[in-house]
PDB file of C-alpha atoms in Angstrom:
ATOM      1  CA  MET A  45      -4.827   2.792  12.634  1.00 66.00           C
ATOM      2  CA  LEU A  46      -3.427  -0.512  13.818  1.00 84.00           C
ATOM      3  CA  LEU A  47      -0.416  -0.548  11.497  1.00 82.00           C
ATOM      4  CA  GLU A  48       0.674   2.912  12.643  1.00 85.00           C
ATOM      5  CA  ASP A  49       0.466   1.815  16.280  1.00 91.00           C
ATOM      6  CA  ILE A  50       2.617  -1.236  15.574  1.00 91.00           C
ATOM      7  CA  TYR A  51       5.113   0.969  13.736  1.00 91.00           C
ATOM      8  CA  LYS A  52       5.367   3.405  16.657  1.00 92.00           C
ATOM      9  CA  GLU A  53       5.738   0.504  19.098  1.00 94.00           C
ATOM     10  CA  PHE A  54       8.536  -0.934  16.936  1.00 93.00           C
ATOM     11  CA  LEU A  55      10.427   2.368  16.965  1.00 94.00           C
ATOM     12  CA  PHE A  56       9.911   2.693  20.718  1.00 95.00           C
ATOM     13  CA  ASP A  57      11.237  -0.849  21.192  1.00 95.00           C
ATOM     14  CA  LEU A  58      14.376   0.079  19.254  1.00 95.00           C
ATOM     15  CA  GLU A  59      14.937   3.040  21.573  1.00 96.00           C
ATOM     16  CA  ILE A  60      14.451   0.863  24.666  1.00 97.00           C
ATOM     17  CA  LYS A  61      17.028  -1.617  23.327  1.00 96.00           C
ATOM     18  CA  ASN A  62      19.506   1.282  22.961  1.00 96.00           C
ATOM     19  CA  TYR A  63      19.859   1.086  19.189  1.00 96.00           C
ATOM     20  CA  SER A  64      21.825   4.003  17.790  1.00 96.00           C
ATOM     21  CA  ILE A  65      20.024   7.064  16.473  1.00 95.00           C
ATOM     22  CA  ARG A  66      21.399   6.338  13.008  1.00 97.00           C
ATOM     23  CA  THR A  67      20.045   2.763  13.061  1.00 96.00           C
ATOM     24  CA  ILE A  68      16.612   3.932  14.189  1.00 95.00           C
ATOM     25  CA  LYS A  69      16.620   6.583  11.461  1.00 96.00           C
ATOM     26  CA  GLY A  70      17.487   3.909   8.883  1.00 96.00           C
ATOM     27  CA  TYR A  71      14.653   1.659  10.056  1.00 94.00           C
ATOM     28  CA  ARG A  72      12.266   4.622  10.020  1.00 94.00           C
ATOM     29  CA  ASN A  73      13.199   5.640   6.468  1.00 95.00           C
ATOM     30  CA  ASN A  74      13.002   2.086   5.119  1.00 95.00           C
ATOM     31  CA  ASN A  75       9.642   1.417   6.759  1.00 93.00           C
ATOM     32  CA  GLN A  76       8.178   4.698   5.531  1.00 92.00           C
ATOM     33  CA  ALA A  77       9.299   3.903   1.981  1.00 94.00           C
ATOM     34  CA  PHE A  78       7.691   0.467   2.242  1.00 92.00           C
ATOM     35  CA  PHE A  79       4.424   1.868   3.627  1.00 88.00           C
ATOM     36  CA  SER A  80       4.313   4.497   0.888  1.00 90.00           C
ATOM     37  CA  LYS A  81       4.794   1.864  -1.834  1.00 92.00           C
ATOM     38  CA  ALA A  82       2.233  -0.443  -0.224  1.00 88.00           C
ATOM     39  CA  MET A  83      -0.360   2.348  -0.086  1.00 87.00           C
ATOM     40  CA  ASP A  84       0.249   3.194  -3.750  1.00 89.00           C
ATOM     41  CA  ASP A  85      -0.193  -0.467  -4.676  1.00 90.00           C
ATOM     42  CA  ALA A  86      -3.413  -0.652  -2.644  1.00 88.00           C
ATOM     43  CA  LYS A  87      -4.803   2.410  -4.445  1.00 89.00           C
ATOM     44  CA  LEU A  88      -3.889   0.871  -7.798  1.00 89.00           C
ATOM     45  CA  ALA A  89      -5.603  -2.385  -6.827  1.00 89.00           C
ATOM     46  CA  ASP A  90      -8.757  -0.432  -5.913  1.00 88.00           C
ATOM     47  CA  GLU A  91      -8.741   1.271  -9.316  1.00 90.00           C
ATOM     48  CA  ILE A  92      -8.340  -2.085 -11.080  1.00 89.00           C
ATOM     49  CA  ILE A  93     -11.294  -3.519  -9.150  1.00 90.00           C
ATOM     50  CA  LYS A  94     -13.432  -0.515 -10.132  1.00 89.00           C
ATOM     51  CA  LEU A  95     -12.415  -0.919 -13.775  1.00 88.00           C
ATOM     52  CA  GLN A  96     -13.264  -4.632 -13.704  1.00 88.00           C
ATOM     53  CA  PHE A  97     -16.668  -3.796 -12.233  1.00 89.00           C
ATOM     54  CA  TRP A  98     -17.436  -1.374 -15.068  1.00 87.00           C
ATOM     55  CA  ILE A  99     -16.254  -3.800 -17.737  1.00 85.00           C
ATOM     56  CA  ILE A 100     -18.541  -6.511 -16.352  1.00 87.00           C
ATOM     57  CA  HIS A 101     -21.398  -4.003 -16.109  1.00 86.00           C
ATOM     58  CA  TYR A 102     -21.029  -2.906 -19.743  1.00 86.00           C
ATOM     59  CA  GLU A 103     -20.732  -6.498 -20.954  1.00 85.00           C
ATOM     60  CA  LYS A 104     -23.975  -7.369 -19.147  1.00 88.00           C
ATOM     61  CA  ILE A 105     -25.851  -4.596 -20.948  1.00 88.00           C
ATOM     62  CA  GLY A 106     -24.512  -5.803 -24.284  1.00 84.00           C
ATOM     63  CA  TYR A 107     -21.566  -3.519 -24.979  1.00 82.00           C
ATOM     64  CA  ARG A 108     -18.628  -5.261 -26.657  1.00 78.00           C
ATOM     65  CA  PHE A 109     -15.099  -3.992 -26.241  1.00 73.00           C
ATOM     66  CA  ALA A 110     -12.794  -4.010 -29.253  1.00 73.00           C
ATOM     67  CA  LEU A 111      -9.568  -5.833 -28.510  1.00 69.00           C
ATOM     68  CA  PRO A 112      -6.338  -4.224 -29.724  1.00 72.00           C
ATOM     69  CA  CYS A 113      -4.652  -6.004 -32.646  1.00 63.00           C
TER      70      CYS A 113
END
């Protein structure tokens, strides 16, 4: 995956520039937290798209959804 390669290259670049182990660990933890959140958001977006597809499908065949009051 391209993003993983860029991430590994970034960490390697930090080592080459003689950043401290603690700094590299901090970057690694922060980036992993960001990637985890981004993947969760992407999965949620996929589920929303699927739900929208089914709503449109049911509306086309004549089903009406009751709106909450």
